[in-house]
Amino acid sequence: MTEGSISGQDAFLDSITKRLGRETPERVERPAWSRSPQKQVLAEEDQESLLQVLISHSANIHTEVLTTTSGEAADVFSHAVDELGGGPVMFSRDERFEECGLSTWMPPSSSKTEVHVWNDKDGEGSMQKARTANIGVSVADMTLADSGTIVLLRNEGRGRAVSLLPENYIAIVPKSSLVPRMTQAARRLRAFSEAGDTFPSCVNFISGPSNSADIELRLVVGVHGPVRVFYIVLGDM
């Protein structure tokens, strides 16, 4: 058996289906559910209504939501950085930051504080910078309004370390990325896969700062990730 191959799968499945007295299926058919209530939750809400749901729920998960436009994003971002204690700031490598109005924060333009951008050619060095950064920053690919969750699709330059290792985290959230809940996000991921595109090696669902609870139900924040989280929603994107 070569590395990365699957051996004996068909024989194994044939054995099980014969014991069950069935024919081996050629493909899996999704059941036709008689009820699908998850598809109706918030399904009729527009983007503005979903934004209000996001803001409301984010307060419950200790996450502050700031709303602005790409034209004012740099000033709002500066405010968030100051609130979180300044740099060093670690950005994922993402061309969307320029579209989001944060080009003045990108090296070599930025002179505001110590700023780094993830470099895949120096993975170990980038990892170390992420460990010592005070703030990590990335752009949300999807945002689940009902749970205050951002979705990050792992691509080159957009690894998990930027949102996990720094003490604080800022997510740039295009308003157009808002969907009602996990149902719609899963539907988009399925469509992405069925289109034949390269599926992300990792899909991260992040709901505010890291929260842990011990057996006595005492909440501890920041053990497995950021202590504080800001979402900056761009209303014109």
mmCIF file of C-alpha atoms in Angstrom:
data_model
loop_
_atom_site.group_PDB
_atom_site.id
_atom_site.type_symbol
_atom_site.label_atom_id
_atom_site.label_comp_id
_atom_site.label_asym_id
_atom_site.label_seq_id
_atom_site.Cartn_x
_atom_site.Cartn_y
_atom_site.Cartn_z
ATOM 1 C CA MET A 1 0.000 0.000 0.000
ATOM 2 C CA THR A 2 1.488 3.336 -1.040
ATOM 3 C CA GLU A 3 1.465 6.373 1.200
ATOM 4 C CA GLY A 4 -1.837 8.256 0.997
ATOM 5 C CA SER A 5 -3.773 5.402 -0.668
ATOM 6 C CA ILE A 6 -6.804 3.480 0.625
ATOM 7 C CA SER A 7 -6.532 -0.301 0.436
ATOM 8 C CA GLY A 8 -9.347 -2.853 0.843
ATOM 9 C CA GLN A 9 -12.152 -0.307 1.086
ATOM 10 C CA ASP A 10 -14.455 -1.939 -1.480
ATOM 11 C CA ALA A 11 -13.975 -5.436 -0.047
ATOM 12 C CA PHE A 12 -14.675 -4.133 3.450
ATOM 13 C CA LEU A 13 -17.908 -2.386 2.391
ATOM 14 C CA ASP A 14 -19.023 -5.391 0.310
ATOM 15 C CA SER A 15 -18.634 -7.630 3.349
ATOM 16 C CA ILE A 16 -20.799 -5.352 5.491
ATOM 17 C CA THR A 17 -23.579 -4.965 2.909
ATOM 18 C CA LYS A 18 -23.748 -8.736 2.316
ATOM 19 C CA ARG A 19 -24.119 -9.353 6.064
ATOM 20 C CA LEU A 20 -26.943 -6.816 6.068
ATOM 21 C CA GLY A 21 -28.597 -8.527 3.133
ATOM 22 C CA ARG A 22 -28.321 -5.513 0.883
ATOM 23 C CA GLU A 23 -26.845 -4.627 -2.466
ATOM 24 C CA THR A 24 -23.693 -2.534 -2.352
ATOM 25 C CA PRO A 25 -24.767 1.039 -3.230
ATOM 26 C CA GLU A 26 -22.961 2.775 -6.049
ATOM 27 C CA ARG A 27 -23.394 6.170 -4.399
ATOM 28 C CA VAL A 28 -24.883 7.685 -1.265
ATOM 29 C CA GLU A 29 -28.344 9.192 -1.564
ATOM 30 C CA ARG A 30 -29.195 12.024 0.799
ATOM 31 C CA PRO A 31 -32.404 11.246 2.757
ATOM 32 C CA ALA A 32 -35.491 13.284 1.878
ATOM 33 C CA TRP A 33 -36.257 14.807 5.273
ATOM 34 C CA SER A 34 -39.920 15.562 5.957
ATOM 35 C CA ARG A 35 -38.967 18.669 7.955
ATOM 36 C CA SER A 36 -36.029 21.080 7.577
ATOM 37 C CA PRO A 37 -36.656 23.895 10.083
ATOM 38 C CA GLN A 38 -33.021 25.000 9.988
ATOM 39 C CA LYS A 39 -33.541 26.334 6.468
ATOM 40 C CA GLN A 40 -36.159 28.824 7.660
ATOM 41 C CA VAL A 41 -34.259 30.401 10.579
ATOM 42 C CA LEU A 42 -33.542 34.049 9.629
ATOM 43 C CA ALA A 43 -33.837 33.050 5.967
ATOM 44 C CA GLU A 44 -36.028 36.060 5.090
ATOM 45 C CA GLU A 45 -33.788 38.639 6.764
ATOM 46 C CA ASP A 46 -31.804 41.137 4.678
ATOM 47 C CA GLN A 47 -28.151 42.044 5.290
ATOM 48 C CA GLU A 48 -28.993 44.956 7.586
ATOM 49 C CA SER A 49 -31.196 42.748 9.766
ATOM 50 C CA LEU A 50 -28.513 40.062 9.863
ATOM 51 C CA LEU A 51 -26.009 42.703 10.957
ATOM 52 C CA GLN A 52 -28.213 43.609 13.920
ATOM 53 C CA VAL A 53 -28.471 39.922 14.842
ATOM 54 C CA LEU A 54 -24.672 39.658 14.659
ATOM 55 C CA ILE A 55 -24.180 42.704 16.874
ATOM 56 C CA SER A 56 -26.695 41.437 19.431
ATOM 57 C CA HIS A 57 -25.221 37.959 19.698
ATOM 58 C CA SER A 58 -21.603 39.143 19.651
ATOM 59 C CA ALA A 59 -22.281 40.969 22.909
ATOM 60 C CA ASN A 60 -23.142 37.592 24.456
ATOM 61 C CA ILE A 61 -19.784 36.112 23.432
ATOM 62 C CA HIS A 62 -17.695 39.061 24.685
ATOM 63 C CA THR A 63 -16.941 40.386 21.200
ATOM 64 C CA GLU A 64 -17.129 44.047 20.203
ATOM 65 C CA VAL A 65 -18.535 44.893 16.765
ATOM 66 C CA LEU A 66 -17.525 48.132 15.040
ATOM 67 C CA THR A 67 -19.344 49.208 11.868
ATOM 68 C CA THR A 68 -17.813 51.422 9.189
ATOM 69 C CA THR A 69 -17.053 51.613 5.466
ATOM 70 C CA SER A 70 -13.894 50.860 3.526
ATOM 71 C CA GLY A 71 -13.270 54.611 3.248
ATOM 72 C CA GLU A 72 -13.183 55.009 7.041
ATOM 73 C CA ALA A 73 -11.803 51.565 7.854
ATOM 74 C CA ALA A 74 -8.233 52.715 8.526
ATOM 75 C CA ASP A 75 -9.356 55.133 11.269
ATOM 76 C CA VAL A 76 -11.682 52.587 12.882
ATOM 77 C CA PHE A 77 -8.956 49.956 12.691
ATOM 78 C CA SER A 78 -6.505 52.348 14.384
ATOM 79 C CA HIS A 79 -9.033 52.846 17.189
ATOM 80 C CA ALA A 80 -9.366 49.082 17.651
ATOM 81 C CA VAL A 81 -5.585 48.628 17.706
ATOM 82 C CA ASP A 82 -5.270 51.339 20.369
ATOM 83 C CA GLU A 83 -8.056 49.714 22.418
ATOM 84 C CA LEU A 84 -6.164 46.423 22.321
ATOM 85 C CA GLY A 85 -2.885 47.966 23.435
ATOM 86 C CA GLY A 86 -1.087 48.560 20.130
ATOM 87 C CA GLY A 87 1.307 46.338 18.200
ATOM 88 C CA PRO A 88 2.979 44.236 17.102
ATOM 89 C CA VAL A 89 0.232 43.524 14.535
ATOM 90 C CA MET A 90 0.272 40.364 12.387
ATOM 91 C CA PHE A 91 -1.774 40.296 9.157
ATOM 92 C CA SER A 92 -2.591 37.260 7.072
ATOM 93 C CA ARG A 93 -1.403 37.639 3.466
ATOM 94 C CA ASP A 94 -4.592 38.705 1.712
ATOM 95 C CA GLU A 95 -5.062 41.122 -1.197
ATOM 96 C CA ARG A 96 -8.500 41.986 0.193
ATOM 97 C CA PHE A 97 -6.931 44.242 2.836
ATOM 98 C CA GLU A 98 -6.367 46.885 0.155
ATOM 99 C CA GLU A 99 -10.004 46.607 -0.937
ATOM 100 C CA CYS A 100 -10.970 47.000 2.726
ATOM 101 C CA GLY A 101 -9.164 50.350 2.940
ATOM 102 C CA LEU A 102 -6.251 49.148 5.062
ATOM 103 C CA SER A 103 -3.445 49.689 2.535
ATOM 104 C CA THR A 104 -1.875 52.339 4.795
ATOM 105 C CA TRP A 105 -1.381 49.621 7.407
ATOM 106 C CA MET A 106 0.437 47.320 5.005
ATOM 107 C CA PRO A 107 4.246 47.268 4.960
ATOM 108 C CA PRO A 108 6.192 49.189 3.799
ATOM 109 C CA SER A 109 3.562 51.969 3.981
ATOM 110 C CA SER A 110 2.781 51.571 7.664
ATOM 111 C CA SER A 111 4.746 53.625 10.150
ATOM 112 C CA LYS A 112 2.115 53.460 12.890
ATOM 113 C CA THR A 113 3.437 50.467 14.802
ATOM 114 C CA GLU A 114 5.328 47.220 14.278
ATOM 115 C CA VAL A 115 3.463 45.377 11.503
ATOM 116 C CA HIS A 116 4.110 41.977 9.906
ATOM 117 C CA VAL A 117 2.428 40.041 7.086
ATOM 118 C CA TRP A 118 2.436 36.246 6.958
ATOM 119 C CA ASN A 119 5.116 34.930 4.606
ATOM 120 C CA ASP A 120 4.705 31.332 3.420
ATOM 121 C CA LYS A 121 8.335 31.267 2.276
ATOM 122 C CA ASP A 122 9.385 31.799 5.881
ATOM 123 C CA GLY A 123 6.832 29.719 7.733
ATOM 124 C CA GLU A 124 8.865 29.306 10.910
ATOM 125 C CA GLY A 125 9.718 32.999 11.058
ATOM 126 C CA SER A 126 6.086 33.953 10.446
ATOM 127 C CA MET A 127 4.969 31.535 13.147
ATOM 128 C CA GLN A 128 7.327 33.173 15.631
ATOM 129 C CA LYS A 129 6.025 36.640 14.711
ATOM 130 C CA ALA A 130 2.458 35.408 15.201
ATOM 131 C CA ARG A 131 3.391 34.052 18.648
ATOM 132 C CA THR A 132 4.812 37.398 19.759
ATOM 133 C CA ALA A 133 2.184 39.608 18.081
ATOM 134 C CA ASN A 134 -0.297 41.442 20.265
ATOM 135 C CA ILE A 135 -2.948 41.485 17.517
ATOM 136 C CA GLY A 136 -3.719 39.131 14.636
ATOM 137 C CA VAL A 137 -5.828 40.327 11.698
ATOM 138 C CA SER A 138 -7.612 38.478 8.892
ATOM 139 C CA VAL A 139 -10.643 38.864 6.597
ATOM 140 C CA ALA A 140 -13.753 36.749 7.173
ATOM 141 C CA ASP A 141 -14.856 34.593 4.239
ATOM 142 C CA MET A 142 -18.304 34.035 5.735
ATOM 143 C CA THR A 143 -20.001 35.287 8.894
ATOM 144 C CA LEU A 144 -22.789 33.468 10.751
ATOM 145 C CA ALA A 145 -25.147 36.070 12.195
ATOM 146 C CA ASP A 146 -27.033 33.895 14.689
ATOM 147 C CA SER A 147 -23.915 32.720 16.533
ATOM 148 C CA GLY A 148 -21.493 35.598 15.969
ATOM 149 C CA THR A 149 -19.158 33.242 14.136
ATOM 150 C CA ILE A 150 -16.655 34.116 11.427
ATOM 151 C CA VAL A 151 -15.533 31.492 8.917
ATOM 152 C CA LEU A 152 -11.955 31.412 7.622
ATOM 153 C CA LEU A 153 -11.028 29.275 4.623
ATOM 154 C CA ARG A 154 -7.421 28.132 4.741
ATOM 155 C CA ASN A 155 -5.491 29.226 1.662
ATOM 156 C CA GLU A 156 -1.889 30.113 0.958
ATOM 157 C CA GLY A 157 -0.930 32.986 3.234
ATOM 158 C CA ARG A 158 -4.093 32.626 5.331
ATOM 159 C CA GLY A 159 -3.148 30.101 7.977
ATOM 160 C CA ARG A 160 -4.751 29.515 11.362
ATOM 161 C CA ALA A 161 -1.819 30.908 13.357
ATOM 162 C CA VAL A 162 -2.738 34.554 12.700
ATOM 163 C CA SER A 163 -6.158 34.168 14.343
ATOM 164 C CA LEU A 164 -5.030 31.758 17.061
ATOM 165 C CA LEU A 165 -1.639 32.733 18.497
ATOM 166 C CA PRO A 166 -1.733 36.526 19.116
ATOM 167 C CA GLU A 167 -3.220 37.697 22.408
ATOM 168 C CA ASN A 168 -5.934 39.655 20.582
ATOM 169 C CA TYR A 169 -7.677 39.286 17.238
ATOM 170 C CA ILE A 170 -9.443 41.591 14.770
ATOM 171 C CA ALA A 171 -11.650 40.155 12.024
ATOM 172 C CA ILE A 172 -12.454 42.356 9.042
ATOM 173 C CA VAL A 173 -16.020 41.422 8.097
ATOM 174 C CA PRO A 174 -17.443 42.425 4.691
ATOM 175 C CA LYS A 175 -21.177 42.953 5.212
ATOM 176 C CA SER A 176 -21.805 40.805 2.129
ATOM 177 C CA SER A 177 -20.230 37.842 3.955
ATOM 178 C CA LEU A 178 -23.153 37.686 6.411
ATOM 179 C CA VAL A 179 -25.371 34.596 6.232
ATOM 180 C CA PRO A 180 -28.090 33.595 8.720
ATOM 181 C CA ARG A 181 -26.443 30.517 10.259
ATOM 182 C CA MET A 182 -24.398 27.351 9.746
ATOM 183 C CA THR A 183 -26.987 25.988 7.296
ATOM 184 C CA GLN A 184 -26.136 28.546 4.621
ATOM 185 C CA ALA A 185 -22.390 28.298 5.261
ATOM 186 C CA ALA A 186 -22.475 24.519 4.800
ATOM 187 C CA ARG A 187 -24.477 24.970 1.602
ATOM 188 C CA ARG A 188 -21.830 27.332 0.207
ATOM 189 C CA LEU A 189 -19.036 24.945 1.129
ATOM 190 C CA ARG A 190 -20.839 22.076 -0.580
ATOM 191 C CA ALA A 191 -21.338 24.165 -3.729
ATOM 192 C CA PHE A 192 -17.668 25.127 -3.615
ATOM 193 C CA SER A 193 -16.687 21.467 -3.468
ATOM 194 C CA GLU A 194 -19.122 20.333 -6.175
ATOM 195 C CA ALA A 195 -17.848 23.044 -8.529
ATOM 196 C CA GLY A 196 -14.545 21.193 -8.626
ATOM 197 C CA ASP A 197 -12.534 23.995 -7.028
ATOM 198 C CA THR A 198 -9.664 23.159 -4.716
ATOM 199 C CA PHE A 199 -11.258 22.763 -1.309
ATOM 200 C CA PRO A 200 -9.520 24.579 1.577
ATOM 201 C CA SER A 201 -7.232 22.383 3.638
ATOM 202 C CA CYS A 202 -8.902 23.763 6.745
ATOM 203 C CA VAL A 203 -12.166 25.575 7.525
ATOM 204 C CA ASN A 204 -12.151 27.493 10.817
ATOM 205 C CA PHE A 205 -15.276 28.613 12.676
ATOM 206 C CA ILE A 206 -14.382 31.277 15.253
ATOM 207 C CA SER A 207 -16.947 32.601 17.730
ATOM 208 C CA GLY A 208 -15.300 35.424 19.631
ATOM 209 C CA PRO A 209 -12.453 34.968 22.131
ATOM 210 C CA SER A 210 -11.295 31.594 23.416
ATOM 211 C CA ASN A 211 -13.643 30.377 26.164
ATOM 212 C CA SER A 212 -13.010 27.391 28.422
ATOM 213 C CA ALA A 213 -14.871 26.153 31.493
ATOM 214 C CA ASP A 214 -13.674 23.779 34.188
ATOM 215 C CA ILE A 215 -15.746 21.201 36.069
ATOM 216 C CA GLU A 216 -16.950 23.932 38.442
ATOM 217 C CA LEU A 217 -18.307 25.901 35.448
ATOM 218 C CA ARG A 218 -15.904 28.785 35.932
ATOM 219 C CA LEU A 219 -15.295 30.561 32.627
ATOM 220 C CA VAL A 220 -11.673 31.096 31.646
ATOM 221 C CA VAL A 221 -10.975 33.312 28.627
ATOM 222 C CA GLY A 222 -7.903 33.095 26.423
ATOM 223 C CA VAL A 223 -6.495 29.673 27.305
ATOM 224 C CA HIS A 224 -6.713 28.281 23.775
ATOM 225 C CA GLY A 225 -6.691 31.476 21.728
ATOM 226 C CA PRO A 226 -7.207 35.260 21.833
ATOM 227 C CA VAL A 227 -8.347 37.017 24.990
ATOM 228 C CA ARG A 228 -10.166 39.853 23.199
ATOM 229 C CA VAL A 229 -11.791 39.944 19.764
ATOM 230 C CA PHE A 230 -13.108 42.782 17.604
ATOM 231 C CA TYR A 231 -15.227 42.422 14.459
ATOM 232 C CA ILE A 232 -14.978 45.400 12.081
ATOM 233 C CA VAL A 233 -17.930 45.237 9.680
ATOM 234 C CA LEU A 234 -17.550 47.071 6.360
ATOM 235 C CA GLY A 235 -21.007 48.132 5.203
ATOM 236 C CA ASP A 236 -20.013 48.847 1.593
ATOM 237 C CA MET A 237 -18.402 45.484 0.879
#
